[in-house]
Amino acid sequence: AGTDTTADSVIETLTHLPCMVPRECRLFVPIILLNTSSCVKILVVDDDSSSRLLLEALLRTSGHEARAAENGAIAWRMLDDPGLSFDLIMLDLSMPELDGFEMLRRIRASELLKKKPVIVCTASNDRSTVVRALEFGATGYIVKPCTLPVIRNKLKKFETEHTERFIAGTPR
């Protein structure tokens, strides 16, 4: 099995970066930097401001269109706005006002959104939470702090399954 030397190079560089980005968050950078073949419109929903803002900034600087919401209620209003559209939702579960499970329930009940891919990105790693999220319709599940192989797998799977839709320019 060969290795991706570009990815290895980026990872090596990032592990030695003297910056304010927490070490566990640096794992997001390589996959985002290498996933620039198409502009993916992503809604990041997380009540933790540092996680939310960092992920949004990384996605934007890598050529993707990213918007963020600090809770499910704000995210739901954004998803309901006809002037906004998203290809992918990255969703925390534990949030005030409208939690991730209720967001998933509403998304799957919506005729316009029910096929929208949702990757849960949360700190909860117990089996019952993972099973519940999948039962509510999560497309993928990532446990924070994330490892590079898990992030790469989830985003690569998303990109592979939805490339035709990006090329066709299917809205919302």
mmCIF file of C-alpha atoms in Angstrom:
data_model
loop_
_atom_site.group_PDB
_atom_site.id
_atom_site.type_symbol
_atom_site.label_atom_id
_atom_site.label_comp_id
_atom_site.label_asym_id
_atom_site.label_seq_id
_atom_site.Cartn_x
_atom_site.Cartn_y
_atom_site.Cartn_z
ATOM 1 C CA ALA A 1 0.000 0.000 0.000
ATOM 2 C CA GLY A 2 1.488 3.311 -1.086
ATOM 3 C CA THR A 3 1.265 6.508 0.865
ATOM 4 C CA ASP A 4 0.135 9.924 -0.248
ATOM 5 C CA THR A 5 3.341 11.949 -0.089
ATOM 6 C CA THR A 6 1.483 15.247 -0.368
ATOM 7 C CA ALA A 7 -0.687 14.347 2.610
ATOM 8 C CA ASP A 8 2.346 13.076 4.530
ATOM 9 C CA SER A 9 4.170 16.322 3.816
ATOM 10 C CA VAL A 10 1.253 18.460 4.967
ATOM 11 C CA ILE A 11 0.787 16.381 8.100
ATOM 12 C CA GLU A 12 4.507 16.566 8.928
ATOM 13 C CA THR A 13 4.499 20.335 8.506
ATOM 14 C CA LEU A 14 1.383 20.799 10.617
ATOM 15 C CA THR A 15 2.600 18.697 13.508
ATOM 16 C CA HIS A 16 5.512 21.110 13.926
ATOM 17 C CA LEU A 17 3.572 24.348 13.536
ATOM 18 C CA PRO A 18 4.123 26.753 16.427
ATOM 19 C CA CYS A 19 0.666 28.293 16.452
ATOM 20 C CA MET A 20 -2.337 28.921 18.648
ATOM 21 C CA VAL A 21 -4.363 26.142 17.035
ATOM 22 C CA PRO A 22 -4.841 23.325 19.571
ATOM 23 C CA ARG A 23 -2.973 20.156 18.585
ATOM 24 C CA GLU A 24 -6.173 18.089 18.234
ATOM 25 C CA CYS A 25 -7.694 20.706 15.907
ATOM 26 C CA ARG A 26 -4.653 20.637 13.595
ATOM 27 C CA LEU A 27 -5.832 17.223 12.459
ATOM 28 C CA PHE A 28 -8.630 18.948 10.524
ATOM 29 C CA VAL A 29 -6.189 20.904 8.377
ATOM 30 C CA PRO A 30 -4.667 18.202 6.125
ATOM 31 C CA ILE A 31 -7.936 16.767 4.871
ATOM 32 C CA ILE A 32 -9.376 20.211 4.288
ATOM 33 C CA LEU A 33 -6.291 21.410 2.426
ATOM 34 C CA LEU A 34 -6.261 18.310 0.251
ATOM 35 C CA ASN A 35 -10.015 18.342 -0.411
ATOM 36 C CA THR A 36 -10.118 21.353 -2.734
ATOM 37 C CA SER A 37 -11.406 19.713 -5.906
ATOM 38 C CA SER A 38 -14.852 21.223 -5.474
ATOM 39 C CA CYS A 39 -16.367 24.010 -3.425
ATOM 40 C CA VAL A 40 -18.505 22.289 -0.832
ATOM 41 C CA LYS A 41 -21.060 24.424 0.996
ATOM 42 C CA ILE A 42 -20.853 23.360 4.636
ATOM 43 C CA LEU A 43 -22.897 24.410 7.654
ATOM 44 C CA VAL A 44 -20.929 23.972 10.881
ATOM 45 C CA VAL A 45 -23.174 23.761 13.956
ATOM 46 C CA ASP A 46 -21.353 23.777 17.300
ATOM 47 C CA ASP A 47 -21.881 25.697 20.517
ATOM 48 C CA ASP A 48 -18.143 25.584 21.321
ATOM 49 C CA SER A 49 -16.927 28.821 19.765
ATOM 50 C CA SER A 50 -13.292 27.785 19.334
ATOM 51 C CA SER A 51 -14.196 24.540 17.533
ATOM 52 C CA ARG A 52 -16.808 26.259 15.408
ATOM 53 C CA LEU A 53 -14.722 29.267 14.395
ATOM 54 C CA LEU A 54 -11.592 27.251 13.705
ATOM 55 C CA LEU A 55 -13.384 24.734 11.499
ATOM 56 C CA GLU A 56 -15.229 27.486 9.633
ATOM 57 C CA ALA A 57 -11.980 29.404 9.003
ATOM 58 C CA LEU A 58 -10.115 26.294 7.833
ATOM 59 C CA LEU A 59 -12.896 25.351 5.457
ATOM 60 C CA ARG A 60 -13.031 28.854 3.980
ATOM 61 C CA THR A 61 -9.281 29.197 3.502
ATOM 62 C CA SER A 62 -9.238 25.873 1.672
ATOM 63 C CA GLY A 63 -11.759 26.998 -0.907
ATOM 64 C CA HIS A 64 -14.979 25.737 0.600
ATOM 65 C CA GLU A 65 -17.957 27.866 1.473
ATOM 66 C CA ALA A 66 -18.549 27.548 5.213
ATOM 67 C CA ARG A 67 -21.126 29.139 7.449
ATOM 68 C CA ALA A 68 -21.501 28.564 11.154
ATOM 69 C CA ALA A 69 -24.263 28.518 13.730
ATOM 70 C CA GLU A 70 -23.759 28.461 17.495
ATOM 71 C CA ASN A 71 -26.804 26.298 18.191
ATOM 72 C CA GLY A 72 -29.479 24.256 16.502
ATOM 73 C CA ALA A 73 -32.111 27.002 16.562
ATOM 74 C CA ILE A 74 -29.905 29.348 14.544
ATOM 75 C CA ALA A 75 -28.879 26.514 12.218
ATOM 76 C CA TRP A 76 -32.514 25.576 11.619
ATOM 77 C CA ARG A 77 -33.333 29.154 10.607
ATOM 78 C CA MET A 78 -30.360 29.091 8.220
ATOM 79 C CA LEU A 79 -31.503 25.794 6.694
ATOM 80 C CA ASP A 80 -35.014 27.216 6.310
ATOM 81 C CA ASP A 81 -33.721 30.343 4.536
ATOM 82 C CA PRO A 82 -34.383 29.970 0.771
ATOM 83 C CA GLY A 83 -31.406 32.261 0.075
ATOM 84 C CA LEU A 84 -28.978 29.793 1.662
ATOM 85 C CA SER A 85 -28.085 26.266 0.600
ATOM 86 C CA PHE A 86 -25.653 23.716 1.997
ATOM 87 C CA ASP A 87 -24.187 20.492 0.646
ATOM 88 C CA LEU A 88 -23.164 19.122 4.037
ATOM 89 C CA ILE A 89 -23.922 19.759 7.696
ATOM 90 C CA MET A 90 -21.351 19.133 10.445
ATOM 91 C CA LEU A 91 -23.343 18.919 13.674
ATOM 92 C CA ASP A 92 -22.526 18.794 17.376
ATOM 93 C CA LEU A 93 -25.076 16.964 19.531
ATOM 94 C CA SER A 94 -24.944 18.761 22.882
ATOM 95 C CA MET A 95 -26.112 22.314 22.289
ATOM 96 C CA PRO A 96 -28.477 24.777 23.936
ATOM 97 C CA GLU A 97 -31.905 25.730 22.535
ATOM 98 C CA LEU A 98 -32.097 22.983 19.892
ATOM 99 C CA ASP A 99 -29.791 20.006 20.303
ATOM 100 C CA GLY A 100 -28.271 17.861 17.576
ATOM 101 C CA PHE A 101 -30.796 15.049 17.940
ATOM 102 C CA GLU A 102 -33.720 17.401 17.404
ATOM 103 C CA MET A 103 -31.869 18.947 14.448
ATOM 104 C CA LEU A 104 -31.432 15.482 12.922
ATOM 105 C CA ARG A 105 -35.096 14.667 13.520
ATOM 106 C CA ARG A 106 -36.216 17.901 11.823
ATOM 107 C CA ILE A 107 -33.809 17.490 8.911
ATOM 108 C CA ARG A 108 -34.981 13.941 8.209
ATOM 109 C CA ALA A 109 -38.635 15.016 8.486
ATOM 110 C CA SER A 110 -38.180 17.860 6.006
ATOM 111 C CA GLU A 111 -39.002 17.091 2.386
ATOM 112 C CA LEU A 112 -36.321 19.562 1.204
ATOM 113 C CA LEU A 113 -33.587 18.430 3.602
ATOM 114 C CA LYS A 114 -34.180 14.755 4.306
ATOM 115 C CA LYS A 115 -31.405 13.582 1.957
ATOM 116 C CA LYS A 116 -28.901 16.175 3.190
ATOM 117 C CA PRO A 117 -25.695 14.514 4.518
ATOM 118 C CA VAL A 118 -25.095 15.209 8.210
ATOM 119 C CA ILE A 119 -21.823 14.327 9.903
ATOM 120 C CA VAL A 120 -22.107 14.395 13.672
ATOM 121 C CA CYS A 121 -18.922 15.769 15.227
ATOM 122 C CA THR A 122 -19.178 15.533 18.996
ATOM 123 C CA ALA A 123 -17.277 14.620 22.169
ATOM 124 C CA SER A 124 -19.689 11.834 23.099
ATOM 125 C CA ASN A 125 -18.257 8.408 22.352
ATOM 126 C CA ASP A 126 -20.609 6.063 24.181
ATOM 127 C CA ARG A 127 -22.246 3.382 22.081
ATOM 128 C CA SER A 128 -25.810 4.401 22.889
ATOM 129 C CA THR A 129 -25.215 7.982 21.663
ATOM 130 C CA VAL A 130 -23.613 6.777 18.425
ATOM 131 C CA VAL A 131 -26.470 4.331 17.790
ATOM 132 C CA ARG A 132 -29.065 6.989 18.607
ATOM 133 C CA ALA A 133 -27.443 9.522 16.236
ATOM 134 C CA LEU A 134 -27.393 6.955 13.425
ATOM 135 C CA GLU A 135 -31.016 6.016 14.141
ATOM 136 C CA PHE A 136 -31.923 9.715 13.899
ATOM 137 C CA GLY A 137 -30.306 9.789 10.449
ATOM 138 C CA ALA A 138 -26.679 10.853 10.854
ATOM 139 C CA THR A 139 -24.664 10.119 7.714
ATOM 140 C CA GLY A 140 -21.420 9.863 9.671
ATOM 141 C CA TYR A 141 -20.120 10.178 13.216
ATOM 142 C CA ILE A 142 -16.812 11.647 14.377
ATOM 143 C CA VAL A 143 -15.705 11.692 18.018
ATOM 144 C CA LYS A 144 -13.763 14.758 19.203
ATOM 145 C CA PRO A 145 -10.851 15.099 19.421
ATOM 146 C CA CYS A 146 -10.785 13.759 15.907
ATOM 147 C CA THR A 147 -8.030 11.694 14.367
ATOM 148 C CA LEU A 148 -6.881 12.332 10.828
ATOM 149 C CA PRO A 149 -7.849 8.875 9.501
ATOM 150 C CA VAL A 150 -11.419 9.282 10.772
ATOM 151 C CA ILE A 151 -11.812 12.761 9.294
ATOM 152 C CA ARG A 152 -10.280 11.648 5.995
ATOM 153 C CA ASN A 153 -12.599 8.653 5.822
ATOM 154 C CA LYS A 154 -15.788 10.618 6.532
ATOM 155 C CA LEU A 155 -15.072 13.504 4.159
ATOM 156 C CA LYS A 156 -13.749 11.227 1.418
ATOM 157 C CA LYS A 157 -16.886 9.106 1.692
ATOM 158 C CA PHE A 158 -19.021 12.235 1.470
ATOM 159 C CA GLU A 159 -17.092 13.570 -1.523
ATOM 160 C CA THR A 160 -17.264 10.225 -3.349
ATOM 161 C CA GLU A 161 -20.993 9.777 -2.759
ATOM 162 C CA HIS A 162 -21.917 13.314 -3.710
ATOM 163 C CA THR A 163 -19.565 14.247 -6.567
ATOM 164 C CA GLU A 164 -22.263 13.811 -9.202
ATOM 165 C CA ARG A 165 -24.535 16.209 -7.349
ATOM 166 C CA PHE A 166 -21.800 18.898 -7.200
ATOM 167 C CA ILE A 167 -21.094 18.541 -10.905
ATOM 168 C CA ALA A 168 -24.792 18.797 -11.733
ATOM 169 C CA GLY A 169 -25.123 21.801 -9.434
ATOM 170 C CA THR A 170 -28.185 20.453 -7.647
ATOM 171 C CA PRO A 171 -29.436 23.154 -5.280
ATOM 172 C CA ARG A 172 -30.159 22.740 -1.601
#
